[in-house]
PDB file of C-alpha atoms in Angstrom:
ATOM      1  CA  MET A  89     179.730-141.729   1.362  1.00 44.00           C
ATOM      2  CA  ASP A  90     181.284-138.579  -0.105  1.00 46.00           C
ATOM      3  CA  ALA A  91     184.933-137.775   0.459  1.00 58.00           C
ATOM      4  CA  GLU A  92     185.363-136.032   3.802  1.00 66.00           C
ATOM      5  CA  ALA A  93     188.455-134.944   5.715  1.00 84.00           C
ATOM      6  CA  VAL A  94     188.668-136.594   9.146  1.00 91.00           C
ATOM      7  CA  TYR A  95     191.514-135.967  11.595  1.00 94.00           C
ATOM      8  CA  LEU A  96     192.487-138.917  13.777  1.00 94.00           C
ATOM      9  CA  ARG A  97     194.813-139.040  16.769  1.00 95.00           C
ATOM     10  CA  MET A  98     195.463-142.300  18.581  1.00 94.00           C
ATOM     11  CA  ARG A  99     195.194-142.266  22.366  1.00 93.00           C
ATOM     12  CA  HIS A 100     198.332-143.166  24.264  1.00 92.00           C
ATOM     13  CA  LYS A 101     196.675-145.637  26.615  1.00 92.00           C
ATOM     14  CA  LEU A 102     193.251-147.217  27.059  1.00 93.00           C
ATOM     15  CA  HIS A 103     191.923-149.176  30.040  1.00 93.00           C
ATOM     16  CA  VAL A 104     189.320-151.818  29.241  1.00 93.00           C
ATOM     17  CA  SER A 105     187.457-154.652  30.909  1.00 91.00           C
ATOM     18  CA  PRO A 106     187.758-158.341  29.975  1.00 91.00           C
ATOM     19  CA  ASN A 107     185.675-159.356  26.927  1.00 89.00           C
ATOM     20  CA  GLN A 108     185.123-155.694  25.991  1.00 92.00           C
ATOM     21  CA  THR A 109     184.656-154.714  22.363  1.00 94.00           C
ATOM     22  CA  VAL A 110     187.103-151.981  21.364  1.00 95.00           C
ATOM     23  CA  ARG A 111     185.874-149.457  18.800  1.00 95.00           C
ATOM     24  CA  ILE A 112     187.667-146.642  17.026  1.00 94.00           C
ATOM     25  CA  LYS A 113     185.964-144.042  19.235  1.00 94.00           C
ATOM     26  CA  ASP A 114     187.646-145.739  22.206  1.00 94.00           C
ATOM     27  CA  LEU A 115     191.075-145.825  20.592  1.00 94.00           C
ATOM     28  CA  ALA A 116     191.269-142.407  18.982  1.00 94.00           C
ATOM     29  CA  GLN A 117     190.108-138.829  19.019  1.00 94.00           C
ATOM     30  CA  LEU A 118     188.257-137.873  15.857  1.00 93.00           C
ATOM     31  CA  VAL A 119     187.632-134.450  14.355  1.00 93.00           C
ATOM     32  CA  GLY A 120     185.439-133.906  11.332  1.00 90.00           C
ATOM     33  CA  PRO A 121     181.787-133.843  10.264  1.00 89.00           C
ATOM     34  CA  ASP A 122     179.636-135.209  13.066  1.00 89.00           C
ATOM     35  CA  SER A 123     177.791-137.718  10.885  1.00 87.00           C
ATOM     36  CA  VAL A 124     181.051-139.145   9.556  1.00 89.00           C
ATOM     37  CA  ILE A 125     182.732-139.292  12.970  1.00 91.00           C
ATOM     38  CA  GLU A 126     179.776-141.106  14.500  1.00 91.00           C
ATOM     39  CA  LYS A 127     179.899-143.826  11.841  1.00 91.00           C
ATOM     40  CA  ILE A 128     183.663-144.211  11.975  1.00 92.00           C
ATOM     41  CA  GLY A 129     183.671-144.280  15.774  1.00 93.00           C
ATOM     42  CA  GLN A 130     181.408-147.336  15.834  1.00 94.00           C
ATOM     43  CA  ILE A 131     183.780-149.473  13.756  1.00 94.00           C
ATOM     44  CA  ILE A 132     185.021-152.457  15.776  1.00 94.00           C
ATOM     45  CA  VAL A 133     188.790-152.877  15.791  1.00 94.00           C
ATOM     46  CA  HIS A 134     189.391-155.556  18.418  1.00 93.00           C
ATOM     47  CA  LYS A 135     187.567-157.891  20.777  1.00 93.00           C
ATOM     48  CA  ILE A 136     189.299-158.528  24.104  1.00 91.00           C
ATOM     49  CA  THR A 137     189.732-162.237  24.824  1.00 90.00           C
ATOM     50  CA  ILE A 138     191.477-164.257  27.508  1.00 87.00           C
ATOM     51  CA  HIS A 139     194.377-164.836  25.100  1.00 86.00           C
ATOM     52  CA  ASP A 140     195.191-161.117  25.137  1.00 86.00           C
ATOM     53  CA  LYS A 141     196.255-161.364  28.790  1.00 85.00           C
ATOM     54  CA  ASN A 142     197.016-157.896  30.220  1.00 89.00           C
ATOM     55  CA  ILE A 143     198.410-155.880  27.312  1.00 90.00           C
ATOM     56  CA  VAL A 144     197.238-155.339  23.736  1.00 91.00           C
ATOM     57  CA  ILE A 145     198.885-152.993  21.227  1.00 91.00           C
ATOM     58  CA  ILE A 146     196.668-151.562  18.493  1.00 92.00           C
ATOM     59  CA  ASP A 147     198.636-150.126  15.604  1.00 91.00           C
ATOM     60  CA  LEU A 148     197.483-147.127  13.578  1.00 92.00           C
ATOM     61  CA  MET A 149     197.672-149.173  10.382  1.00 92.00           C
ATOM     62  CA  LYS A 150     195.087-151.607  11.761  1.00 92.00           C
ATOM     63  CA  VAL A 151     192.732-148.715  12.506  1.00 93.00           C
ATOM     64  CA  LEU A 152     193.193-147.229   9.037  1.00 93.00           C
ATOM     65  CA  LYS A 153     192.553-150.621   7.430  1.00 92.00           C
ATOM     66  CA  ALA A 154     189.341-151.017   9.424  1.00 93.00           C
ATOM     67  CA  ILE A 155     188.161-147.611   8.210  1.00 91.00           C
ATOM     68  CA  ARG A 156     189.083-148.343   4.594  1.00 90.00           C
ATOM     69  CA  ASP A 157     187.265-151.666   4.701  1.00 90.00           C
ATOM     70  CA  GLU A 158     184.048-149.886   5.669  1.00 88.00           C
ATOM     71  CA  TYR A 159     184.337-146.542   3.870  1.00 85.00           C
ATOM     72  CA  GLN A 160     186.500-145.989   0.803  1.00 81.00           C
ATOM     73  CA  GLY A 161     185.970-142.286   0.187  1.00 79.00           C
ATOM     74  CA  ILE A 162     187.188-140.728   3.432  1.00 85.00           C
ATOM     75  CA  ASP A 163     190.323-138.620   3.624  1.00 88.00           C
ATOM     76  CA  ILE A 164     192.008-139.623   6.902  1.00 90.00           C
ATOM     77  CA  GLN A 165     194.632-137.266   8.321  1.00 92.00           C
ATOM     78  CA  THR A 166     196.566-138.822  11.214  1.00 93.00           C
ATOM     79  CA  ILE A 167     198.211-136.881  14.048  1.00 91.00           C
ATOM     80  CA  GLY A 168     200.391-137.975  16.944  1.00 89.00           C
ATOM     81  CA  THR A 169     201.392-141.437  18.114  1.00 88.00           C
ATOM     82  CA  ALA A 170     201.040-144.536  15.953  1.00 90.00           C
ATOM     83  CA  GLN A 171     200.007-147.023  18.661  1.00 91.00           C
ATOM     84  CA  THR A 172     197.559-147.309  21.518  1.00 93.00           C
ATOM     85  CA  ILE A 173     198.402-149.428  24.554  1.00 93.00           C
ATOM     86  CA  ILE A 174     195.354-151.285  25.838  1.00 93.00           C
ATOM     87  CA  GLU A 175     195.525-152.445  29.443  1.00 92.00           C
ATOM     88  CA  VAL A 176     193.024-155.124  30.394  1.00 91.00           C
ATOM     89  CA  GLN A 177     191.954-154.533  33.981  1.00 89.00           C
ATOM     90  CA  TYR A 178     190.971-157.679  35.824  1.00 86.00           C
ATOM     91  CA  LYS A 179     189.400-157.643  39.253  1.00 84.00           C
ATOM     92  CA  LYS A 180     192.044-157.528  41.949  1.00 81.00           C
ATOM     93  CA  PRO A 181     191.602-159.379  45.234  1.00 78.00           C
ATOM     94  CA  LYS A 182     190.630-157.043  48.033  1.00 80.00           C
ATOM     95  CA  MET A 183     193.428-156.314  50.487  1.00 74.00           C
ATOM     96  CA  THR A 184     192.674-157.709  53.928  1.00 79.00           C
ATOM     97  CA  GLY A 185     193.589-155.976  57.169  1.00 83.00           C
ATOM     98  CA  MET A 186     196.187-158.610  58.058  1.00 87.00           C
ATOM     99  CA  TYR A 187     197.850-158.343  54.640  1.00 87.00           C
ATOM    100  CA  PHE A 188     197.984-154.554  54.991  1.00 84.00           C
ATOM    101  CA  ILE A 189     199.591-154.805  58.445  1.00 90.00           C
ATOM    102  CA  ILE A 190     202.241-157.276  57.203  1.00 92.00           C
ATOM    103  CA  VAL A 191     203.166-155.060  54.243  1.00 89.00           C
ATOM    104  CA  TRP A 192     203.224-151.961  56.448  1.00 88.00           C
ATOM    105  CA  LEU A 193     205.521-153.661  58.987  1.00 93.00           C
ATOM    106  CA  LEU A 194     207.908-154.859  56.285  1.00 94.00           C
ATOM    107  CA  LEU A 195     208.158-151.385  54.751  1.00 89.00           C
ATOM    108  CA  PHE A 196     208.514-149.718  58.161  1.00 89.00           C
ATOM    109  CA  ILE A 197     211.250-152.087  59.353  1.00 93.00           C
ATOM    110  CA  GLY A 198     213.095-151.882  56.038  1.00 92.00           C
ATOM    111  CA  ALA A 199     213.028-148.084  56.014  1.00 87.00           C
ATOM    112  CA  ALA A 200     214.108-147.924  59.670  1.00 88.00           C
ATOM    113  CA  LEU A 201     217.053-150.272  59.068  1.00 92.00           C
ATOM    114  CA  ALA A 202     218.141-148.265  56.010  1.00 91.00           C
ATOM    115  CA  ILE A 203     218.117-145.004  57.992  1.00 87.00           C
ATOM    116  CA  MET A 204     219.926-146.516  60.990  1.00 88.00           C
ATOM    117  CA  ASN A 205     222.607-148.110  58.801  1.00 91.00           C
ATOM    118  CA  PHE A 206     223.167-144.793  57.033  1.00 89.00           C
ATOM    119  CA  HIS A 207     223.509-142.959  60.347  1.00 88.00           C
ATOM    120  CA  GLU A 208     225.935-145.599  61.574  1.00 88.00           C
ATOM    121  CA  ASP A 209     228.059-145.247  58.428  1.00 89.00           C
ATOM    122  CA  VAL A 210     228.346-141.472  58.790  1.00 88.00           C
ATOM    123  CA  SER A 211     228.730-141.626  62.619  1.00 90.00           C
ATOM    124  CA  MET A 212     225.716-139.406  63.209  1.00 89.00           C
ATOM    125  CA  GLN A 213     225.783-139.939  66.981  1.00 88.00           C
ATOM    126  CA  GLU A 214     229.335-138.584  67.170  1.00 90.00           C
ATOM    127  CA  VAL A 215     228.319-135.604  65.050  1.00 91.00           C
ATOM    128  CA  HIS A 216     225.461-134.800  67.454  1.00 91.00           C
ATOM    129  CA  GLN A 217     227.816-135.166  70.427  1.00 91.00           C
ATOM    130  CA  LYS A 218     230.308-132.735  68.898  1.00 92.00           C
ATOM    131  CA  ILE A 219     227.606-130.220  67.968  1.00 91.00           C
ATOM    132  CA  TYR A 220     226.200-130.434  71.513  1.00 90.00           C
ATOM    133  CA  TYR A 221     229.686-129.839  72.978  1.00 90.00           C
ATOM    134  CA  ILE A 222     230.312-126.859  70.676  1.00 91.00           C
ATOM    135  CA  VAL A 223     226.977-125.245  71.573  1.00 90.00           C
ATOM    136  CA  THR A 224     226.821-125.969  75.316  1.00 89.00           C
ATOM    137  CA  GLY A 225     230.464-126.561  76.243  1.00 88.00           C
ATOM    138  CA  ARG A 226     229.492-129.823  77.959  1.00 89.00           C
ATOM    139  CA  GLU A 227     230.006-133.412  76.875  1.00 89.00           C
ATOM    140  CA  ASN A 228     226.947-135.653  76.610  1.00 90.00           C
ATOM    141  CA  ASP A 229     226.880-139.209  75.252  1.00 88.00           C
ATOM    142  CA  TYR A 230     223.154-138.945  74.525  1.00 87.00           C
ATOM    143  CA  PRO A 231     222.367-135.399  73.330  1.00 89.00           C
ATOM    144  CA  LEU A 232     218.597-135.865  73.187  1.00 89.00           C
ATOM    145  CA  LEU A 233     218.183-132.105  72.855  1.00 89.00           C
ATOM    146  CA  LEU A 234     219.506-132.517  69.303  1.00 89.00           C
ATOM    147  CA  GLN A 235     218.487-136.092  68.523  1.00 89.00           C
ATOM    148  CA  ILE A 236     214.750-135.721  69.206  1.00 91.00           C
ATOM    149  CA  PRO A 237     214.223-132.621  66.998  1.00 91.00           C
ATOM    150  CA  TYR A 238     216.451-134.224  64.352  1.00 90.00           C
ATOM    151  CA  SER A 239     214.312-137.390  64.314  1.00 88.00           C
ATOM    152  CA  LEU A 240     211.084-135.396  64.038  1.00 90.00           C
ATOM    153  CA  GLY A 241     212.576-133.180  61.345  1.00 90.00           C
ATOM    154  CA  LEU A 242     213.749-136.226  59.378  1.00 86.00           C
ATOM    155  CA  GLY A 243     210.220-137.592  59.192  1.00 84.00           C
ATOM    156  CA  LEU A 244     208.706-134.206  58.366  1.00 87.00           C
ATOM    157  CA  GLY A 245     211.342-133.633  55.710  1.00 85.00           C
ATOM    158  CA  MET A 246     210.530-136.947  54.008  1.00 82.00           C
ATOM    159  CA  VAL A 247     206.828-136.057  53.954  1.00 81.00           C
ATOM    160  CA  LEU A 248     207.544-132.655  52.403  1.00 80.00           C
ATOM    161  CA  PHE A 249     210.061-134.121  49.963  1.00 79.00           C
ATOM    162  CA  PHE A 250     207.611-136.689  48.572  1.00 78.00           C
ATOM    163  CA  ASN A 251     204.734-134.167  48.739  1.00 75.00           C
ATOM    164  CA  HIS A 252     202.329-136.787  50.071  1.00 73.00           C
ATOM    165  CA  ILE A 253     200.817-137.930  53.311  1.00 72.00           C
ATOM    166  CA  PHE A 254     198.909-141.102  52.517  1.00 66.00           C
ATOM    167  CA  LYS A 255     196.807-140.070  49.473  1.00 70.00           C
ATOM    168  CA  LYS A 256     196.760-136.344  50.254  1.00 74.00           C
ATOM    169  CA  ARG A 257     198.980-134.086  48.137  1.00 75.00           C
ATOM    170  CA  PHE A 258     200.084-130.725  49.540  1.00 73.00           C
ATOM    171  CA  ASN A 259     200.295-128.956  46.177  1.00 75.00           C
ATOM    172  CA  GLU A 260     200.195-129.658  42.445  1.00 77.00           C
ATOM    173  CA  GLU A 261     203.963-129.763  42.042  1.00 77.00           C
ATOM    174  CA  PRO A 262     205.142-133.317  41.282  1.00 81.00           C
ATOM    175  CA  SER A 263     207.522-134.859  43.762  1.00 79.00           C
ATOM    176  CA  PRO A 264     210.840-136.439  42.697  1.00 82.00           C
ATOM    177  CA  LEU A 265     209.196-139.830  43.164  1.00 81.00           C
ATOM    178  CA  ASP A 266     206.351-138.810  40.826  1.00 84.00           C
ATOM    179  CA  VAL A 267     208.872-137.756  38.193  1.00 88.00           C
ATOM    180  CA  GLU A 268     210.840-140.984  38.494  1.00 90.00           C
ATOM    181  CA  MET A 269     207.654-143.059  38.282  1.00 89.00           C
ATOM    182  CA  PHE A 270     206.604-141.077  35.207  1.00 91.00           C
ATOM    183  CA  ASN A 271     209.971-141.718  33.525  1.00 93.00           C
ATOM    184  CA  TYR A 272     209.760-145.387  34.437  1.00 92.00           C
ATOM    185  CA  GLN A 273     206.245-145.630  32.995  1.00 91.00           C
ATOM    186  CA  GLN A 274     207.391-143.924  29.781  1.00 90.00           C
ATOM    187  CA  ASP A 275     210.252-146.409  29.389  1.00 92.00           C
ATOM    188  CA  LEU A 276     207.927-149.298  30.184  1.00 90.00           C
ATOM    189  CA  ASP A 277     205.355-148.143  27.621  1.00 89.00           C
ATOM    190  CA  GLN A 278     208.079-147.771  24.985  1.00 88.00           C
ATOM    191  CA  TYR A 279     209.317-151.272  25.744  1.00 88.00           C
ATOM    192  CA  VAL A 280     205.810-152.688  25.498  1.00 87.00           C
ATOM    193  CA  VAL A 281     205.169-150.924  22.186  1.00 85.00           C
ATOM    194  CA  MET A 282     208.410-152.234  20.700  1.00 83.00           C
ATOM    195  CA  ASN A 283     208.069-155.807  21.954  1.00 80.00           C
ATOM    196  CA  GLU A 284     204.340-156.492  22.089  1.00 74.00           C
ATOM    197  CA  ASN A 285     203.423-154.959  18.720  1.00 70.00           C
ATOM    198  CA  SER A 286     203.625-157.731  16.137  1.00 64.00           C
ATOM    199  CA  GLU A 287     203.507-155.137  13.339  1.00 62.00           C
ATOM    200  CA  ASN A 288     207.010-153.954  14.271  1.00 60.00           C
ATOM    201  CA  GLU A 289     208.617-157.191  13.102  1.00 61.00           C
ATOM    202  CA  LYS A 290     208.502-158.887   9.751  1.00 58.00           C
ATOM    203  CA  LYS A 291     210.143-162.199   9.009  1.00 56.00           C
ATOM    204  CA  THR A 292     211.040-163.089   5.445  1.00 52.00           C
ATOM    205  CA  HIS A 293     212.307-166.366   4.051  1.00 52.00           C
ATOM    206  CA  ASP A 294     214.504-166.605   0.985  1.00 51.00           C
ATOM    207  CA  ASN A 295     213.469-169.714  -0.874  1.00 48.00           C
ATOM    208  CA  GLN A 296     215.720-169.101  -3.844  1.00 47.00           C
ATOM    209  CA  ASN A 297     218.304-171.758  -4.571  1.00 48.00           C
ATOM    210  CA  THR A 298     221.894-170.632  -4.302  1.00 43.00           C
TER     211      THR A 298
END
């Protein structure tokens, strides 16, 4: 094969099925002559096995070696990240109605207790009583005229803050929770790349006599 310039950029993450064969076209984006890209894309880099568990890290050097082993005369220009995180997706057990109800109750009770404890710490009932007295000039131990709208507004505010109601999103702007989850995923991916990639570590042994 004549020397050809091919540009290669590793994908950040790849989702695969158990026992799937991973080829270069799955791992990377390729730009170059169509005939060359098609041949390179079919090169097998890894075969998913049960020993891989959930995460596999494919290093750029492994991809380049696979290309060089097949075709010697190709000029490979690499762009972007040096690793691809492969997540093996196994079938998850289907959530039953009873399991959903138990989880929902636990989350509901936990959130309710957190809100009530916060209100108790800041003496929210006394605040409502004072506001009611200032506005109406009358004392009331249970100012429902303030407490009911406040409770409804608290729930509505949480919905607007997280920009979700179940799976429906109100607009394209990410919520603070989305941003935090994104940052957490970035840190998690970085940790996985540094700790799961065997190419990052090299152990040497000095056998010389001292």
